[in-house]
Amino acid sequence: MSKLFLVGTPIGNLGDLSPRALEVLEQVDFIAAEDTRVSLKLLNHFGLKKPLVSYYQHNLRERGEQIIRRIAAGESCAIITDAGMPCISDPGEDLVALCHEEGIPLEVVPGPSAVISALAVSGLPTGRFAFEGFLSVKRASRMAHLAQVKDDPRTLIFYEAPHKLRATLADMAEAFGPDRAVSLCRELTKVHEEVIRTTFAEALALYQEREPKGEFVLVVAGASPAAPEDRPTLEEAAQLVVQMAGCGVSLSEAARTVAADTGYKKGELYRLALDRQ
């Protein structure tokens, strides 16, 4: 059946192209690529000869409609990006939306992703995260973006080019605070892969001495939850445990209840309350 295949390609190491991705690229009628010059190198490496159609930010609407017509007429197409999964911070998302609008079948062939790879190797919490893509080249817009997310408790992920890294680190240090943890993931899967977990203050000092090279993914620790203004002190919380225990509740149950209400650790409250009894 004619359809659009979303095919993930290597983010650096060509050995990461999956057997299924290679099979799909061999079988489709044509390939839509963000930069045909980059994609041609990939195809040549694997000995593939397929018609390439350029599909990028400045021609996506016109070219997208052409691709849709070809698929509707019975051809199959694979969309790939320069590196990683198409449609992630990539114009391919517009083509996928067009397919949904026109009822064109879609199939995803998952592959490497700089976002997920950097998150996994960052050493920062992975349970909840937000991908923020590239920041604006205009400082006012960049600072507005950072202001919107500075209090987000989720781990934040940004892409950055080497020539903008120093300015971005300085702006992030200003927006998030110099002591916020950040992992700088550089040239993932390539020969000079490097992951540095540090703080913004230390990262700024490092890259004043070192010239940034390679593509970066910045993984930023989420904001710490703000302490409620009416939160009791630890001593006051322990006294609450004692008072509850005096009303017939077990000390353990009282410590559990007060811990849930205040955010203190149950064991710590239990020990302090036990000392007071």
PDB file of C-alpha atoms in Angstrom, residues 7-13 15-18 21 81 83-86 109-117 189:
ATOM      1  CA  VAL A   7      12.451   6.786   8.960  1.00  0.00           C
ATOM      2  CA  GLY A   8      14.966   7.551  11.700  1.00  0.00           C
ATOM      3  CA  THR A   9      18.558   7.933  10.502  1.00  0.00           C
ATOM      4  CA  PRO A  10      21.874   7.958  12.434  1.00  0.00           C
ATOM      5  CA  ILE A  11      22.803  11.058  14.425  1.00  0.00           C
ATOM      6  CA  GLY A  12      26.488  10.421  13.803  1.00  0.00           C
ATOM      7  CA  ASN A  13      27.514   6.782  13.708  1.00  0.00           C
ATOM      8  CA  GLY A  15      26.263   1.824  12.171  1.00  0.00           C
ATOM      9  CA  ASP A  16      23.117   2.934  14.010  1.00  0.00           C
ATOM     10  CA  LEU A  17      20.893   2.656  10.912  1.00  0.00           C
ATOM     11  CA  SER A  18      18.524  -0.201  11.721  1.00  0.00           C
ATOM     12  CA  ALA A  21      15.147   1.352   8.162  1.00  0.00           C
ATOM     13  CA  THR A  81      16.049  14.287   8.159  1.00  0.00           C
ATOM     14  CA  ALA A  83      20.155  13.192  11.483  1.00  0.00           C
ATOM     15  CA  GLY A  84      17.781  11.461  13.883  1.00  0.00           C
ATOM     16  CA  MET A  85      14.018  11.226  13.770  1.00  0.00           C
ATOM     17  CA  PRO A  86      12.179  13.317  11.177  1.00  0.00           C
ATOM     18  CA  VAL A 109      10.411   3.334  11.561  1.00  0.00           C
ATOM     19  CA  PRO A 110      12.036   4.461  14.836  1.00  0.00           C
ATOM     20  CA  GLY A 111      15.692   5.283  15.022  1.00  0.00           C
ATOM     21  CA  PRO A 112      18.263   7.361  16.899  1.00  0.00           C
ATOM     22  CA  SER A 113      17.179  10.582  18.581  1.00  0.00           C
ATOM     23  CA  ALA A 114      19.568  13.165  19.984  1.00  0.00           C
ATOM     24  CA  VAL A 115      16.887  14.257  22.464  1.00  0.00           C
ATOM     25  CA  ILE A 116      16.394  10.852  24.062  1.00  0.00           C
ATOM     26  CA  SER A 117      20.048   9.853  23.785  1.00  0.00           C
ATOM     27  CA  THR A 189      27.628   8.785  18.822  1.00  0.00           C
TER      28      THR A 189
END
